[in-house]
Coordinates of C-alpha atoms and ligand atoms in Angstrom, one line a residue:
M35 CA 13.1 -1.8 -3.6
K36 CA 10.7 0.8 -2.9
R37 CA 12.2 3.3 -0.8
T38 CA 10.1 4.9 1.6
R39 CA 10.9 8.4 1.8
W40 CA 11.4 9.4 5.7
A41 CA 11.5 13.0 5.3
P42 CA 8.0 14.5 6.2
W43 CA 9.6 17.9 5.4
R44 CA 10.8 16.6 2.0
A45 CA 9.5 19.4 -0.1
G46 CA 10.5 17.8 -3.6
R47 CA 11.8 20.2 -5.4
G48 CA 14.4 23.1 -5.3
T49 CA 15.1 22.9 -1.7
A50 CA 18.3 20.9 -1.8
G51 CA 20.1 24.4 -1.0
R52 CA 18.3 24.9 2.4
W53 CA 18.9 21.3 3.2
V54 CA 23.1 21.9 2.6
A55 CA 22.5 25.4 5.1
G56 CA 20.4 23.0 7.9
G57 CA 23.1 20.2 7.5
V58 CA 26.0 22.6 8.0
L59 CA 23.9 24.2 11.0
V60 CA 23.5 21.1 12.4
C61 CA 27.3 20.2 12.0
L62 CA 28.3 23.3 13.7
V63 CA 26.6 23.0 16.6
G64 CA 27.3 19.0 16.8
I65 CA 30.8 20.0 17.0
G66 CA 30.2 22.5 19.4
A67 CA 28.4 20.0 21.5
F68 CA 30.6 17.1 20.8
L69 CA 32.7 17.4 23.7
G70 CA 30.3 18.0 25.8
I71 CA 27.3 15.4 25.5
A72 CA 28.3 13.2 22.7
Y73 CA 29.2 10.6 24.5
R74 CA 26.9 8.2 25.8
S75 CA 28.1 5.0 27.5
G76 CA 26.8 1.5 26.6
L77 CA 24.4 -0.4 28.5
P78 CA 25.3 -4.0 29.5
P79 CA 23.5 -6.7 27.5
V80 CA 21.0 -9.1 29.3
S81 CA 20.0 -12.4 28.7
P82 CA 16.8 -12.5 26.6
P83 CA 13.5 -12.4 28.6
K84 CA 11.6 -15.3 28.7
V85 CA 7.9 -14.9 27.2
E86 CA 6.1 -16.3 30.1
T87 CA 7.4 -13.5 32.3
F88 CA 4.9 -11.2 30.5
P89 CA 0.9 -11.4 31.1
A90 CA -1.3 -11.6 28.4
E91 CA -3.1 -8.4 29.4
T92 CA 0.5 -6.4 29.2
L93 CA 1.0 -8.0 25.8
A94 CA -2.1 -7.1 24.3
R95 CA -1.9 -3.6 25.6
G96 CA 1.9 -3.8 23.8
A97 CA 0.3 -4.8 20.7
A98 CA -2.2 -2.0 20.4
L99 CA 0.3 0.7 21.5
A100 CA 2.8 -0.6 18.7
A101 CA 0.0 -0.4 16.1
I102 CA -0.8 3.3 17.2
G103 CA 3.0 3.9 17.1
D104 CA 3.4 2.6 13.6
C105 CA 6.5 0.8 14.5
I106 CA 6.0 -2.3 11.7
V107 CA 5.6 0.6 9.0
C108 CA 9.1 1.7 9.2
H109 CA 10.6 -1.6 10.6
T110 CA 9.6 -3.8 7.8
A111 CA 11.2 -4.2 4.4
D112 CA 8.6 -4.5 1.5
G113 CA 8.0 -8.1 1.3
G114 CA 10.1 -8.7 4.5
V115 CA 9.3 -10.1 8.0
P116 CA 7.4 -7.7 10.3
Y117 CA 9.9 -5.7 12.4
A118 CA 13.0 -7.6 11.1
G119 CA 13.9 -3.9 9.6
G120 CA 15.8 -3.0 6.7
R121 CA 13.3 -0.7 5.1
A122 CA 15.2 2.1 3.1
L123 CA 14.0 5.6 4.1
A124 CA 14.9 8.2 1.6
T125 CA 15.8 11.7 3.4
P126 CA 17.2 15.1 2.1
F127 CA 20.6 13.7 3.7
G128 CA 20.7 10.3 1.8
T129 CA 19.3 6.9 2.9
L130 CA 18.9 5.2 5.9
Y131 CA 17.8 2.3 6.7
S132 CA 15.5 1.0 9.8
T133 CA 17.1 -1.8 12.2
N134 CA 16.1 -5.2 13.4
I135 CA 13.8 -5.0 16.4
T136 CA 13.0 -8.8 17.0
P137 CA 14.5 -10.2 19.8
D138 CA 17.4 -11.9 17.7
P139 CA 20.2 -11.5 20.0
E140 CA 23.0 -10.9 17.6
T141 CA 21.2 -8.5 14.8
G142 CA 18.0 -7.5 16.8
I143 CA 17.3 -6.3 20.4
G144 CA 16.9 -9.6 22.1
T145 CA 19.8 -8.5 25.0
W146 CA 18.3 -5.3 25.5
S147 CA 17.3 -4.5 28.9
T148 CA 13.7 -2.2 29.4
D149 CA 16.5 0.3 30.3
A150 CA 18.2 0.3 26.9
F151 CA 15.0 0.3 25.1
K152 CA 13.6 3.2 26.9
R153 CA 16.7 4.9 26.5
A154 CA 16.7 4.5 22.4
M155 CA 12.7 5.6 22.6
R156 CA 13.3 8.7 24.5
D157 CA 16.7 9.6 24.0
G158 CA 17.5 8.2 20.7
V159 CA 20.6 6.4 21.9
S160 CA 21.3 2.8 20.9
R161 CA 22.4 -0.1 23.4
D162 CA 25.8 0.6 22.5
G163 CA 25.6 4.2 23.3
S164 CA 25.7 5.3 20.0
H165 CA 23.4 8.1 18.9
L166 CA 20.1 6.8 16.8
Y167 CA 18.7 9.9 14.0
P168 CA 15.6 11.0 14.6
A169 CA 14.1 9.2 11.6
L170 CA 12.7 7.1 14.8
P171 CA 10.6 9.5 16.3
Y172 CA 11.8 9.9 19.6
D173 CA 10.9 13.4 19.8
H174 CA 7.4 12.3 20.2
Y175 CA 8.1 8.8 21.9
R176 CA 9.7 10.5 24.8
Q177 CA 6.3 11.7 25.8
V178 CA 5.1 8.1 26.3
H179 CA 4.4 6.8 29.9
D180 CA 7.1 4.2 31.4
G181 CA 4.3 1.7 31.7
D182 CA 3.1 1.9 28.2
L183 CA 6.8 1.6 27.1
D184 CA 7.0 -1.4 29.1
A185 CA 4.3 -2.7 27.4
I186 CA 5.6 -2.3 23.9
Y187 CA 8.8 -3.7 25.2
A188 CA 6.9 -7.0 26.2
F189 CA 5.2 -7.1 22.5
L190 CA 8.4 -6.7 20.7
M191 CA 10.4 -9.2 23.1
T192 CA 7.6 -11.7 22.4
R193 CA 7.7 -11.9 18.5
A194 CA 9.8 -14.6 16.8
P195 CA 13.3 -13.9 16.4
V196 CA 14.8 -12.9 13.0
V197 CA 18.4 -12.8 11.9
A198 CA 18.8 -9.4 9.9
P199 CA 21.8 -7.7 10.0
A200 CA 21.7 -3.7 9.9
R201 CA 22.4 -2.0 6.2
A202 CA 24.9 0.4 6.2
N203 CA 23.2 3.9 5.8
D204 CA 24.2 5.7 2.8
L205 CA 24.3 9.4 4.0
I206 CA 26.3 12.8 2.5
F207 CA 29.4 13.7 4.3
P208 CA 29.4 13.9 7.0
L209 CA 26.2 13.0 8.5
G210 CA 27.0 9.4 8.8
F211 CA 29.1 10.6 11.7
R212 CA 26.5 9.8 14.6
P213 CA 28.2 12.1 17.5
L214 CA 26.7 14.9 15.1
L215 CA 23.3 14.3 16.2
A216 CA 24.0 15.3 19.5
G217 CA 23.8 19.1 18.2
W218 CA 20.7 18.4 16.8
K219 CA 19.3 16.8 20.3
L220 CA 20.4 19.9 22.2
L221 CA 18.6 22.2 20.1
F222 CA 15.5 20.1 19.0
L223 CA 15.0 17.6 21.9
H224 CA 13.1 19.2 24.8
Q225 CA 9.8 17.2 24.9
E226 CA 8.6 15.7 28.9
E227 CA 6.7 13.0 29.3
F228 CA 3.0 14.1 28.7
T229 CA 1.0 15.8 31.6
P230 CA -2.6 15.8 31.4
R231 CA -4.5 19.3 31.3
P232 CA -7.1 19.9 34.2
D233 CA -9.0 22.1 31.9
R234 CA -9.7 19.3 29.8
D235 CA -11.8 15.8 29.8
A236 CA -10.6 12.5 30.2
A237 CA -11.1 11.7 26.4
W238 CA -9.2 14.7 25.2
N239 CA -6.3 14.4 27.4
R240 CA -6.1 10.6 26.3
G241 CA -6.0 11.5 22.6
A242 CA -3.5 14.2 23.1
Y243 CA -1.4 11.7 24.6
L244 CA -1.8 9.3 22.0
A245 CA -1.7 11.9 18.9
E246 CA 1.5 13.7 20.5
G247 CA 3.5 10.6 22.0
L248 CA 2.9 7.1 19.7
G249 CA 0.7 8.6 17.0
H250 CA 3.4 11.2 16.1
C251 CA 0.5 12.7 14.2
S252 CA 2.5 16.4 13.7
G253 CA 5.6 14.5 12.7
C254 CA 3.7 14.6 9.5
H255 CA 1.1 17.4 9.7
S256 CA 3.5 20.4 10.9
P257 CA 6.1 22.1 8.6
R258 CA 9.7 21.5 9.5
N259 CA 12.9 24.0 9.7
L260 CA 16.0 24.0 8.2
A261 CA 17.3 21.1 10.2
G262 CA 14.2 19.0 9.9
A263 CA 13.0 19.6 13.4
E264 CA 9.2 20.2 13.8
E265 CA 8.0 23.9 14.0
T266 CA 5.5 24.2 16.9
G267 CA 3.6 26.8 18.6
T268 CA 1.3 28.4 16.2
K269 CA 2.5 26.6 13.3
A270 CA 2.1 23.2 14.8
Y271 CA -0.3 21.1 12.7
S272 CA -0.4 23.6 9.9
G273 CA 0.5 21.3 7.3
G274 CA 3.6 19.3 6.5
L275 CA 5.0 16.9 3.8
A276 CA 5.4 13.1 3.8
E277 CA 7.0 11.1 1.0
G278 CA 6.3 13.6 -1.4
W279 CA 2.7 13.9 -0.4
A280 CA 0.9 16.9 1.5
A281 CA -0.3 16.3 4.9
P282 CA -3.1 18.6 5.2
A283 CA -3.1 21.2 7.9
L284 CA -5.5 19.9 10.9
N285 CA -5.6 23.2 12.8
G286 CA -8.0 26.4 12.3
S287 CA -6.3 26.5 8.7
S288 CA -7.8 23.1 7.8
P289 CA -8.1 23.4 3.8
A290 CA -11.2 20.9 3.9
A291 CA -14.1 21.7 2.0
V292 CA -16.2 20.8 5.0
P293 CA -15.1 21.3 8.6
W294 CA -13.8 18.2 10.4
T295 CA -15.7 16.8 13.3
A296 CA -14.7 14.3 16.0
D297 CA -17.5 12.1 14.2
S298 CA -16.1 12.5 11.0
L299 CA -12.4 12.1 12.1
F300 CA -13.1 9.0 13.7
T301 CA -14.8 7.2 10.6
Y302 CA -11.7 8.3 8.8
L303 CA -9.0 7.3 11.2
R304 CA -10.5 3.7 11.7
T305 CA -11.9 3.0 8.2
G306 CA -9.8 5.2 5.9
V307 CA -12.7 6.8 4.5
D308 CA -15.3 9.5 5.7
G309 CA -18.4 10.1 3.0
R310 CA -17.9 14.0 3.6
H311 CA -14.3 14.5 3.6
G312 CA -12.2 11.4 1.3
A313 CA -10.2 8.9 2.0
A314 CA -6.7 8.3 3.4
A315 CA -4.3 7.9 0.8
G316 CA -0.4 7.6 0.5
P317 CA 1.4 7.7 3.8
M318 CA -1.7 8.2 5.8
G319 CA -2.7 4.8 4.5
P320 CA -0.6 2.8 7.1
V321 CA -1.2 5.1 9.7
V322 CA -5.3 4.3 9.5
H323 CA -4.3 0.9 9.2
G324 CA -2.7 0.8 12.6
L325 CA -5.5 2.5 14.2
S326 CA -8.0 0.1 12.6
R327 CA -6.6 -2.4 15.0
A328 CA -6.2 0.0 17.7
P329 CA -8.9 0.3 21.0
E330 CA -11.9 2.0 19.5
A331 CA -12.1 4.2 22.6
D332 CA -8.5 5.3 22.0
V333 CA -9.3 6.1 18.2
R334 CA -12.5 8.1 19.4
A335 CA -10.1 10.1 21.7
I336 CA -7.7 10.8 19.1
A337 CA -10.5 12.1 17.1
T338 CA -11.4 14.2 19.8
Y339 CA -8.3 15.9 20.5
I340 CA -7.7 16.1 16.5
A341 CA -11.5 17.9 16.2
S342 CA -10.5 20.4 19.0
L343 CA -7.1 21.7 16.8
S344 CA -9.5 23.2 14.3
A345 CA -12.1 24.3 16.6
D346 CA -11.3 27.8 15.7
R347 CA -11.5 27.6 12.4
P348 CA -14.0 30.1 10.9
G349 CA -17.0 27.7 10.0
T350 CA -17.8 27.1 6.4
A351 CA -21.0 25.9 5.4
P352 CA -20.7 22.7 3.5
K353 CA -20.2 23.0 -0.2
T354 CA -22.5 22.0 -2.7
P355 CA -21.4 19.5 -5.1
A356 CA -20.2 21.2 -8.1
L357 CA -22.9 23.5 -9.7
P358 CA -23.8 22.4 -13.4
E359 CA -22.6 25.9 -14.6
R360 CA -19.0 25.7 -13.0
T361 CA -19.0 22.1 -14.6
A362 CA -19.5 23.7 -17.9
E363 CA -17.3 26.6 -17.2
A364 CA -14.5 24.0 -16.4
A365 CA -14.8 22.3 -19.7
R366 CA -15.2 25.3 -21.8
V367 CA -11.5 26.3 -20.3
N368 CA -10.0 23.3 -20.6
P369 CA -11.8 20.6 -23.1
A370 CA -9.1 18.2 -22.9
G371 CA -9.3 17.7 -19.0
A372 CA -12.8 17.4 -19.6
S373 CA -13.1 14.8 -22.2
L374 CA -10.1 12.8 -20.3
F375 CA -12.3 13.0 -17.0
A376 CA -15.6 11.7 -18.9
G377 CA -13.6 8.9 -20.7
A378 CA -11.2 7.4 -17.7
C379 CA -12.8 8.8 -14.3
A380 CA -16.6 9.9 -14.6
G381 CA -17.5 6.1 -14.4
C382 CA -16.7 6.2 -11.0
H383 CA -16.6 9.9 -9.8
E384 CA -19.5 11.6 -11.5
D385 CA -22.4 12.2 -9.6
G386 CA -24.9 9.2 -10.1
A387 CA -22.1 7.0 -11.0
P388 CA -22.8 3.3 -9.1
M389 CA -19.5 4.3 -6.7
M390 CA -21.0 7.6 -5.7
T391 CA -24.5 6.2 -4.7
Q392 CA -22.3 4.2 -2.0
G393 CA -21.7 7.3 -0.1
R394 CA -18.1 7.6 -1.2
P395 CA -16.8 11.0 -0.9
G396 CA -17.9 13.4 -4.0
L397 CA -14.5 15.2 -5.2
S398 CA -16.0 18.2 -4.5
T399 CA -15.0 17.3 -0.8
V400 CA -11.9 15.7 -1.4
T401 CA -9.1 17.6 0.5
A402 CA -6.5 16.7 -2.1
L403 CA -8.1 19.1 -4.5
Q404 CA -8.1 22.1 -2.3
L405 CA -4.7 22.2 -1.0
D406 CA -1.9 24.7 -2.3
R407 CA 0.1 22.0 -3.8
P408 CA -1.3 19.8 -6.5
D409 CA 0.8 16.8 -5.3
N410 CA -1.9 14.6 -3.6
A411 CA -4.1 14.8 -6.6
I412 CA -1.3 14.1 -9.1
R413 CA 0.1 11.3 -7.3
A414 CA -3.7 9.8 -6.5
I415 CA -4.0 9.8 -10.4
L416 CA -0.9 7.9 -10.9
Q417 CA -0.7 5.5 -8.4
G418 CA -4.4 5.0 -7.9
F419 CA -5.8 4.3 -4.7
H420 CA -6.4 1.0 -2.5
A421 CA -8.5 1.4 0.6
P422 CA -5.9 1.1 3.5
T423 CA -8.5 -1.3 5.7
G424 CA -10.8 -4.3 4.8
P425 CA -13.0 -4.9 1.6
A426 CA -13.8 -1.1 1.7
G427 CA -15.3 -1.0 -1.8
P428 CA -13.8 0.1 -5.0
A429 CA -10.2 0.6 -5.6
M430 CA -8.9 3.2 -7.9
P431 CA -6.6 2.1 -10.8
P432 CA -3.3 3.7 -11.6
F433 CA -2.9 5.6 -14.5
A434 CA 0.8 6.1 -14.7
A435 CA 1.2 3.7 -17.7
S436 CA -1.8 5.3 -19.5
L437 CA -1.4 8.6 -19.4
T438 CA 1.4 11.5 -20.4
D439 CA 2.2 14.2 -18.0
T440 CA 0.2 16.5 -20.3
Q441 CA -2.9 14.6 -20.0
V442 CA -2.5 14.3 -16.2
A443 CA -1.7 18.0 -15.9
D444 CA -5.1 18.8 -18.0
L445 CA -6.9 16.5 -15.6
A446 CA -5.5 18.1 -12.5
A447 CA -6.4 21.4 -13.9
Y448 CA -10.0 20.8 -14.7
L449 CA -10.8 19.1 -11.4
R450 CA -9.5 21.9 -9.5
S451 CA -11.4 24.2 -11.3
R452 CA -14.3 22.2 -11.4
F453 CA -14.3 21.3 -8.1
S454 CA -12.3 24.2 -5.8
D455 CA -13.2 28.0 -5.6
R456 CA -9.1 28.4 -4.9
P457 CA -6.3 29.5 -7.3
A458 CA -5.4 27.3 -10.1
W459 CA -2.4 25.2 -10.0
T460 CA 0.6 26.3 -12.1
A461 CA 3.5 24.2 -13.5
L462 CA 1.5 20.8 -13.4
E463 CA 3.3 19.4 -16.1
T464 CA 6.5 19.8 -14.4
A465 CA 4.8 18.5 -10.8
A466 CA 3.5 15.4 -13.0
A467 CA 7.0 14.6 -14.4
T468 CA 8.8 14.9 -11.1
V469 CA 6.3 12.8 -9.2
R470 CA 6.6 10.1 -12.1
Q471 CA 10.3 10.6 -11.6
E472 CA 10.2 10.1 -7.8
E473 CA 8.3 6.9 -8.0
S474 CA 10.2 5.1 -10.7
Q475 CA 13.5 6.0 -8.3
P476 CA 14.9 2.3 -7.4
Ligands
LIG607 C1 9.2 6.9 10.7 C2 9.7 5.8 10.9 C3 10.1 4.8 12.1 C4 8.8 4.5 13.3 C5 7.7 5.0 13.0 C6 9.5 3.8 14.3 N1 11.0 3.6 13.9 FE1 12.0 2.6 15.1 N2 13.8 3.2 13.8 C7 13.7 3.9 12.7 C8 14.7 4.1 12.1 C9 15.3 4.4 10.8 C10 15.8 3.5 13.2 C11 17.2 3.5 12.7 C12 17.9 4.8 13.2 C13 19.3 4.7 13.1 O1 19.8 4.0 12.6 O2 20.0 5.5 13.8 C14 15.2 3.3 14.2 C15 15.8 2.4 15.2 C16 14.9 2.0 16.5 C17 15.5 1.4 17.6 C18 17.2 1.4 17.9 C19 17.4 0.0 17.3 C20 18.9 -0.2 17.5 O3 19.5 -1.4 17.1 O4 19.8 0.8 18.0 C21 14.4 0.8 18.2 C22 14.3 0.3 19.5 C23 13.1 1.0 17.7 N3 13.5 1.8 16.5 C24 11.7 0.9 17.8 C25 10.6 1.3 17.4 C26 9.5 1.2 17.8 C27 9.3 0.5 19.3 C28 8.5 1.9 17.2 C29 7.0 2.1 17.4 C30 6.5 2.6 18.7 C31 9.1 2.5 16.0 N4 10.7 2.2 16.2 C32 9.0 3.3 15.0 C33 12.5 4.3 12.2 C34 11.2 4.4 12.8
LIG608 C1 3.8 9.4 8.1 C2 3.3 10.5 7.7 C3 1.5 10.8 8.2 C4 1.6 10.7 9.8 C5 2.5 10.0 11.1 C6 0.3 10.8 10.0 N1 -0.5 11.3 8.9 FE1 -2.3 12.3 8.6 N2 -1.8 12.2 6.3 C7 -0.8 12.2 6.1 C8 -1.1 12.5 4.9 C9 0.1 12.5 3.7 C10 -2.5 12.9 4.1 C11 -3.3 13.1 2.9 C12 -3.7 12.1 2.5 C13 -4.4 12.0 0.9 O1 -4.5 13.0 0.2 O2 -5.4 11.1 1.0 C14 -2.8 12.7 5.6 C15 -4.2 13.2 5.9 C16 -4.8 13.2 7.0 C17 -6.3 13.5 7.5 C18 -7.3 14.1 6.0 C19 -7.1 15.7 6.3 C20 -8.0 16.1 5.3 O3 -8.4 17.6 5.2 O4 -8.4 15.6 4.3 C21 -6.3 13.7 8.7 C22 -7.8 14.2 9.5 C23 -5.1 12.9 9.3 N3 -4.2 12.9 8.4 C24 -5.1 12.7 10.5 C25 -4.0 12.1 11.3 C26 -4.0 11.9 12.7 C27 -4.9 11.9 13.7 C28 -2.4 11.4 12.8 C29 -1.9 10.8 14.1 C30 -2.7 9.5 14.6 C31 -2.0 11.4 11.4 N4 -2.8 11.9 10.4 C32 -1.0 10.9 11.4 C33 0.2 11.8 6.7 C34 0.8 11.5 8.0
LIG609 C1 -12.5 2.3 -10.4 C2 -13.2 3.7 -9.9 C3 -12.1 4.6 -10.0 C4 -12.0 5.1 -11.2 C5 -11.9 4.9 -12.5 C6 -11.0 6.6 -10.7 N1 -11.2 6.6 -9.3 FE1 -10.6 8.2 -8.5 N2 -11.0 7.4 -6.4 C7 -11.4 6.1 -6.5 C8 -11.6 6.0 -5.3 C9 -12.4 4.4 -4.5 C10 -11.0 7.1 -4.4 C11 -11.0 6.9 -3.3 C12 -12.0 8.0 -2.5 C13 -13.1 7.7 -2.5 O1 -13.6 6.3 -2.0 O2 -14.0 8.4 -3.2 C14 -10.6 7.9 -5.3 C15 -10.0 9.1 -5.2 C16 -9.5 10.0 -6.1 C17 -8.9 11.1 -5.6 C18 -8.5 11.6 -4.1 C19 -7.4 11.3 -3.6 C20 -6.9 11.5 -2.4 O3 -5.8 11.9 -1.9 O4 -7.7 11.9 -1.5 C21 -8.8 12.1 -6.7 C22 -8.1 13.5 -6.9 C23 -9.3 11.3 -7.8 N3 -9.7 9.7 -7.2 C24 -9.2 11.3 -9.4 C25 -9.6 10.5 -10.2 C26 -9.1 10.6 -11.8 C27 -8.7 12.1 -12.0 C28 -9.6 9.8 -12.2 C29 -9.5 9.6 -14.1 C30 -8.3 9.6 -14.4 C31 -10.1 8.8 -11.6 N4 -10.2 9.2 -10.2 C32 -10.6 7.0 -11.7 C33 -12.1 5.3 -7.8 C34 -11.9 5.7 -9.2

């Protein structure tokens, strides 16, 4: 089974020590907090609510909100039934499995009351009183209003029940001991229900509510501390990691070649591709897939809010597509990369190629080539690219089987020097080998 790496902070290389340190920190606080707040009582089971009890309007709203919350992404195993859980989420602490959130009374949440559901979503406590891992992003979901959680509850309770027992997690000692999570919560779980800002308009506030709450955008786009909690304040949205991909900064330090606007964000978030910025690859694909099914006004609101985060970015004139001199220089320095590009990539990506005349983003505007880390470019080359929504034009084939690590490194170095002014990437061959190895993990 392919594992989803739930570890937005997972740096991939050389950070094991930091995580052990973080783990120890959490343990110490956890033990301290143990006697205090570790114990949460179980809530009584209820008989599963009848489908007819929920108005159609509530169900439709719940479906849209669940799409923005990405519940299906984490709660569906590859090839599995939606919401029945069982997806493996690799973390620096071991593997966690998502659980069944269909209304099956024995193995799902069929006997959960709305109160039990809201407690899980806000406080990360299961119906039986045990603490849940923050892989369920309750630090975000606790900002969601009551009525919206009721609607999501109604939506889930009206799915077809599926019998799917939880799989045992495989975490390093002692983190399998759930009461320790009380310590993590004591330190990091302080978010309040969202309150609108009076100095902003309704669209901005709606966008902020959705992005900070259900959308949990900063869960991937912000860096994380040693204990895996998001950095806040000025570090919020300054870029993070998700499943080995870099989630670019969305604040004033955005590395995008062309500054994002609310309109281009809307197009990107709604369709997965914006002609002046690139396409949504990797873990951003499922996010876009969810947003493509959400109400259009909500996606516009999210775009308005996200655009405001980088409003202080020093304006950059749109870069001209790579100049001929630049292309010649890149080829002179790296002839191997240039000829690989001409043979394997130019048919789609070179100026004037059929794909480029359809208004697709040119590589000079793609953020993957502007980032400090080469991971996204390498992953795109090895895995290829499928549009996350609809029949949105050509797909990029995976090159993992046809290119060696040296060739991937040559190509990445060539792309960087041809399409970006930023410093050259280093240790590319090792990076390619690491990505390849991570992807081949069972
Ligand atoms: C990033 C991945 C992720 C997303 C997104 C996510 N979940 Fe989860 N969820 C998990 C994991 C993992 C668990 C199990 C945690 C544990 O075992 O401690 C879980 C547990 C739960 C539980 C507790 C189930 C139980 O039996 O204790 C509920 C309820 C739940 N999720 C509902 C939702 C809803 C509703 C959404 C969307 C709004 C959602 N989740 C989105 C990963 C996720
Ligand atoms: C599961 C992790 C994850 C979540 C959640 C997530 N993103 Fe992303 N996002 C990524 C990754 C990874 C990329 C880089 C994709 C690529 O290289 O093609 C990305 C790319 C983007 C980009 C393009 C940035 C650029 O300069 O090219 C935007 C804009 C964006 N995300 C907005 C959002 C918004 C808004 C939300 C919340 C609704 C969100 N993301 C939630 C992981 C995530
Ligand atoms: C069949 C057409 C096709 C071929 C061949 C192709 N690509 Fe792509 N590539 C795409 C499409 C489609 C995208 C998505 C972005 C877009 O729409 O422009 C993309 C995106 C990318 C991205 C950006 C990924 C991101 O995270 O945003 C990079 C980098 C890239 N390609 C490099 C290459 C390299 C290097 C080669 C040759 C080894 C190659 N491509 C061959 C079609 C192709």
